[in-house]
Short mmCIF file of C-alpha atoms in Angstrom, two decimals:
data_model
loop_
_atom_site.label_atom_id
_atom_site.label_comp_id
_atom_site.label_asym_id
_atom_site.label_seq_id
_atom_site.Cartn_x
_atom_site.Cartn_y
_atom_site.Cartn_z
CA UNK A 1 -25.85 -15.19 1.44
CA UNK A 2 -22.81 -14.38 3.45
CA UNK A 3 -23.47 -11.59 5.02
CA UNK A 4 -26.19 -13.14 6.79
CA UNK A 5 -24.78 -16.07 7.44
CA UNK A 6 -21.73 -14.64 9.17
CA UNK A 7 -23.74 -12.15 10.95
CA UNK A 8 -25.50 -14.54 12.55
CA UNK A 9 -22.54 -16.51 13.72
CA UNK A 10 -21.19 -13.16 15.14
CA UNK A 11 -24.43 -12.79 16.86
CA UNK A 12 -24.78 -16.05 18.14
CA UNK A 13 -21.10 -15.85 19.75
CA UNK A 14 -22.02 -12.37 21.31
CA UNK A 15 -25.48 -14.05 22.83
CA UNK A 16 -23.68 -17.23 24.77
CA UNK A 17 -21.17 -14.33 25.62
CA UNK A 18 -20.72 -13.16 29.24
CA UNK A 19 -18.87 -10.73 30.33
CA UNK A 20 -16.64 -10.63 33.62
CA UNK A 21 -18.24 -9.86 36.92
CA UNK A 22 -17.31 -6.39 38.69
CA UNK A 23 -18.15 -5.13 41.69
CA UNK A 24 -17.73 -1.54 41.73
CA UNK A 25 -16.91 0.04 45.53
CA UNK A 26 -20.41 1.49 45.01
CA UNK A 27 -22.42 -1.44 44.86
CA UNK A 28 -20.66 -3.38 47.42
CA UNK A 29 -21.60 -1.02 49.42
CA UNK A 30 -25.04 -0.71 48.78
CA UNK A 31 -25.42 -4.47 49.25
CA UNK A 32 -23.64 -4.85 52.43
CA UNK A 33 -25.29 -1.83 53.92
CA UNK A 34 -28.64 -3.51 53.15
CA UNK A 35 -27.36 -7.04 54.28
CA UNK A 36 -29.55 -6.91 57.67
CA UNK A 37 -32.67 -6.28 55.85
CA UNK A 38 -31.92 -9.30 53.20
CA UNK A 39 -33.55 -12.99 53.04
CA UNK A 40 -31.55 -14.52 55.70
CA UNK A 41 -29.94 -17.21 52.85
CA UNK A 42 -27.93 -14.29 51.00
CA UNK A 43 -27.18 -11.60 54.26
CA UNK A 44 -23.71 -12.92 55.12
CA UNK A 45 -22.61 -12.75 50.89
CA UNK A 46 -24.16 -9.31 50.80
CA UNK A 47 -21.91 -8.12 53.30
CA UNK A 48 -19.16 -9.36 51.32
CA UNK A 49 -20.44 -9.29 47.93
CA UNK A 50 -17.37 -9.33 45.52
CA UNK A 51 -16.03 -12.48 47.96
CA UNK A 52 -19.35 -14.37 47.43
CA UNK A 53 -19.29 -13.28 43.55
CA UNK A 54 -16.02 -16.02 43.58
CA UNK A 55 -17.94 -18.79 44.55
CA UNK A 56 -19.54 -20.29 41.09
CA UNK A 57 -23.13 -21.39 42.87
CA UNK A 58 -23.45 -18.23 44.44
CA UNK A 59 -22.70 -15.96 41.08
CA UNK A 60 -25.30 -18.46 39.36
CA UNK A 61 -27.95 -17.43 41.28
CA UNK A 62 -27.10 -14.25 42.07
CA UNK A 63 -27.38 -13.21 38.16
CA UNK A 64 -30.55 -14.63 37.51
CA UNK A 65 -31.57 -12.19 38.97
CA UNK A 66 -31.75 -9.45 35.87
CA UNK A 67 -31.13 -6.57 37.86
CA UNK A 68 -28.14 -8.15 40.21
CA UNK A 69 -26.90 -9.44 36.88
CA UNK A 70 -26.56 -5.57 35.59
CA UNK A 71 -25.24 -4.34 39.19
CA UNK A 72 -21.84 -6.67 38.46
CA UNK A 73 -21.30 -6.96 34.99
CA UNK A 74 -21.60 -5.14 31.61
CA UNK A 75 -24.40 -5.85 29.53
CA UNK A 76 -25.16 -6.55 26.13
CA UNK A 77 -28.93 -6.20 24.34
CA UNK A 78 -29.00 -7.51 20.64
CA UNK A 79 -31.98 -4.84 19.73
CA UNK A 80 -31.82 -4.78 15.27
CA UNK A 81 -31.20 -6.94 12.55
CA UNK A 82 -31.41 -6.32 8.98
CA UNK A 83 -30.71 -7.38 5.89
CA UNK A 84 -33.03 -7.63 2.50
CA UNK A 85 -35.94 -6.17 2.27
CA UNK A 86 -37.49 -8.76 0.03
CA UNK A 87 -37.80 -12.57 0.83
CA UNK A 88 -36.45 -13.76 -2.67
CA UNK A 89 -33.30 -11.00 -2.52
CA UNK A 90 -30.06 -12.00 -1.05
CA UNK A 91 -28.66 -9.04 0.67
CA UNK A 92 -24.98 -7.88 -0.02
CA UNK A 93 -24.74 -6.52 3.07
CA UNK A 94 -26.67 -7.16 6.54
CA UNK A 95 -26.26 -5.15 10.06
CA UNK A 96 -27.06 -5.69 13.47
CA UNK A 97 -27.44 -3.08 16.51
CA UNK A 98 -26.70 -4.27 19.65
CA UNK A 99 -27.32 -1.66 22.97
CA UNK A 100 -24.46 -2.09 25.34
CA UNK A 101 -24.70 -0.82 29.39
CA UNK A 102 -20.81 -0.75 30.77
CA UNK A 103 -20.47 -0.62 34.55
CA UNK A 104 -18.88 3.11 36.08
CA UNK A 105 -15.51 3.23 35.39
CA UNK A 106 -15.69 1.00 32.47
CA UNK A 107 -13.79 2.25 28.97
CA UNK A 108 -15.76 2.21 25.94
CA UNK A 109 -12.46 1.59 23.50
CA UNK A 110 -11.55 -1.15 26.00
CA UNK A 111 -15.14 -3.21 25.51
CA UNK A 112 -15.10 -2.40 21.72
CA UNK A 113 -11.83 -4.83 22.16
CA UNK A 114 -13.30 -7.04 24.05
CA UNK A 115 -16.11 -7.60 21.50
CA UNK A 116 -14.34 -7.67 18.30
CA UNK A 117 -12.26 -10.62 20.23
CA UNK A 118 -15.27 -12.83 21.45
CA UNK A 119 -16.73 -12.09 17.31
CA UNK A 120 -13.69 -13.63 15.57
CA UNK A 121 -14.50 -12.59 12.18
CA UNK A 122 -11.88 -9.82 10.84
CA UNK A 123 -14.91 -9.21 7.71
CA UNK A 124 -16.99 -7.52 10.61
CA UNK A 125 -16.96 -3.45 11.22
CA UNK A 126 -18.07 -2.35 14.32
CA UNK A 127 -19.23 0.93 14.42
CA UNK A 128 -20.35 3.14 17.81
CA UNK A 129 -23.51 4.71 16.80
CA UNK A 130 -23.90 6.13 20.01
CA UNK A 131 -21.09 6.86 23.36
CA UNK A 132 -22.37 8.72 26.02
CA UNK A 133 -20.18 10.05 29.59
CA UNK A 134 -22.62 8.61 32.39
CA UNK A 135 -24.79 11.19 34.06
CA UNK A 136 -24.01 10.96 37.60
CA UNK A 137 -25.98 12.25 40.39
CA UNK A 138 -24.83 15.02 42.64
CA UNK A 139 -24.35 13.43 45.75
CA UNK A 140 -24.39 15.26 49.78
CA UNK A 141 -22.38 13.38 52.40
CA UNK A 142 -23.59 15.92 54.95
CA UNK A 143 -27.30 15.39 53.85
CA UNK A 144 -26.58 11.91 53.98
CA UNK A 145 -24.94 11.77 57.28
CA UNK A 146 -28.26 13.66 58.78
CA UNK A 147 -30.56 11.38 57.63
CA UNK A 148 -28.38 8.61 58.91
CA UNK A 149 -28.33 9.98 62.48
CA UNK A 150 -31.59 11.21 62.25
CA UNK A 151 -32.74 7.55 61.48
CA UNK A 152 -30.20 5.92 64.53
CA UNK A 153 -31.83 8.09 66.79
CA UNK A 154 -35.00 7.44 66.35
CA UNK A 155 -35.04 4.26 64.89
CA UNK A 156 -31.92 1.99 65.29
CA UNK A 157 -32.97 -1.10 63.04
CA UNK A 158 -33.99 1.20 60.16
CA UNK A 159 -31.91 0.37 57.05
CA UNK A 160 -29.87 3.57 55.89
CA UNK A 161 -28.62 2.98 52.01
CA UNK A 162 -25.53 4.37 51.64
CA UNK A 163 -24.89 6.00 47.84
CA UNK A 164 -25.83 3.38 45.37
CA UNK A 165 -23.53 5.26 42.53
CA UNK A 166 -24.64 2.86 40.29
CA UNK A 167 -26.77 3.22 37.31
CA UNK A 168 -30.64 2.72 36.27
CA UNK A 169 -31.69 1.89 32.98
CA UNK A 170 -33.13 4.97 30.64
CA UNK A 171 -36.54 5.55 31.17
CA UNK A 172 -37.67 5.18 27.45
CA UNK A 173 -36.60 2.77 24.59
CA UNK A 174 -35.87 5.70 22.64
CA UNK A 175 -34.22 7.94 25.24
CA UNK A 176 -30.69 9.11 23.82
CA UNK A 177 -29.49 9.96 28.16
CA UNK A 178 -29.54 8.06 30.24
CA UNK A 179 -31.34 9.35 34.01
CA UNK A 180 -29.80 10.50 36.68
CA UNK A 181 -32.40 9.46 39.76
CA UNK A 182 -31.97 10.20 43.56
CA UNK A 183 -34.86 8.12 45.07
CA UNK A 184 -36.12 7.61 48.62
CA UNK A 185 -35.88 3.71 49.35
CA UNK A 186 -39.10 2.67 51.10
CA UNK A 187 -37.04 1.49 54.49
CA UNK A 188 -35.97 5.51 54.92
CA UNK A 189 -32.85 5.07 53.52
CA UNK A 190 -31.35 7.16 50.65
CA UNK A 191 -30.41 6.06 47.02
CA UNK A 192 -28.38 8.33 44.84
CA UNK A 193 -28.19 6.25 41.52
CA UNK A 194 -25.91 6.87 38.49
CA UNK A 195 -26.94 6.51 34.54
CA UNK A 196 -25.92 4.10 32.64
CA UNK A 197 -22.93 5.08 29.64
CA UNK A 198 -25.12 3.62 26.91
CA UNK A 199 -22.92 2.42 24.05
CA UNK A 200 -24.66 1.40 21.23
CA UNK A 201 -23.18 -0.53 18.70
CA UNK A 202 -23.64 -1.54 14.91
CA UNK A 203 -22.31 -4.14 13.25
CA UNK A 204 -22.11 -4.37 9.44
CA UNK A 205 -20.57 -6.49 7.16
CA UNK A 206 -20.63 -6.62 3.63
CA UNK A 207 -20.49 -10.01 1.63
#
């Protein structure tokens, strides 16, 4: 009963695991240009959001938040578990898929790394089952700029989102891509979001 038991224990350390906070120039940007439109308590961090990240109480409360939380860090879904297909069968081997979301920028190599350190158990093989490039929006400065001054001219205190180039999560559980989405933002402002690089990864041991 190996297997199981130190998949499990891999599991469990990957679960209580969580990764660094990043604040890509993207997102700050997208917070502190919404800032005047946010619940007075949190408009002077979202100007400055990878300062107010440093502060422990802030960064608590800021990541409950599920999508803040996915805006700053990396994430990691544990999705699949398997091991015998029979209740009186011990398994020799048992697997695990986990569904991983990396920030822009991020390396997939590099996060592999990280991963096989925070498991600690050298009888664990990781295997990508699936590394996709992010699909990034096209995005138009000058269409941008003449909605902005089409907004200041007619409307001063209207909100203008500047490109979030961030990413939204794939539409469907079983989507293999993730979405590229330009979106209008209810305040008049403009969106331009980036997919997510979905790595997923499968862990198998054998006993």
């Amino acid at each position: 009963n190996q297997a199981v038991i130190h998949l499990i224990s891999a599991l469990g350390r990957i679960a209580a695991y969580q990764t660094p906070i990043k604040v890509v120039p993207e997102v700050q940007k997208f917070y502190a240009d919404g800032a005047a439109s946010a619940p007075s308590g949190v408009r002077e961090a979202y100007r400055d959001l990878r300062r107010a990240l440093q502060d422990p109480a802030f960064a608590a409360e800021f990541t409950k938040d599920r999508g803040n939380n996915a805006r700053v860090r990396n994430t990691i879904s544990i999705t699949r578990i398997e091991g015998s297909e029979k209740i009186n069968v011990i398994p020799a081997l048992a697997s695990a898929e986990i569904d991983v979301r990396l920030l822009p920028g991020e390396e997939p190599e590099k996060f592999i790394s990280e991963l096989r350190r925070v498991i600690v158990d050298d009888s664990i093989k990781i295997d990508i089952l699936l590394s996709r490039a992010p699909a990034i929006s096209p995005q138009s400065p000058e269409a941008f700029q003449a909605i902005a001054e089409f907004a200041a001219a007619h409307d001063p205190s209207t909100p203008i989102l500047m490109p979030l180039g961030f990413f939204l999560s794939v539409t469907r559980p079983d989507a293999e891509q993730p979405n590229a989405v330009i979106t209008l933002v209810y305040a008049g402002g403009l969106a331009l979001a980036i997919g997510a690089l979905t790595l997923g990864v499968g862990l198998l041991i054998s006993g």
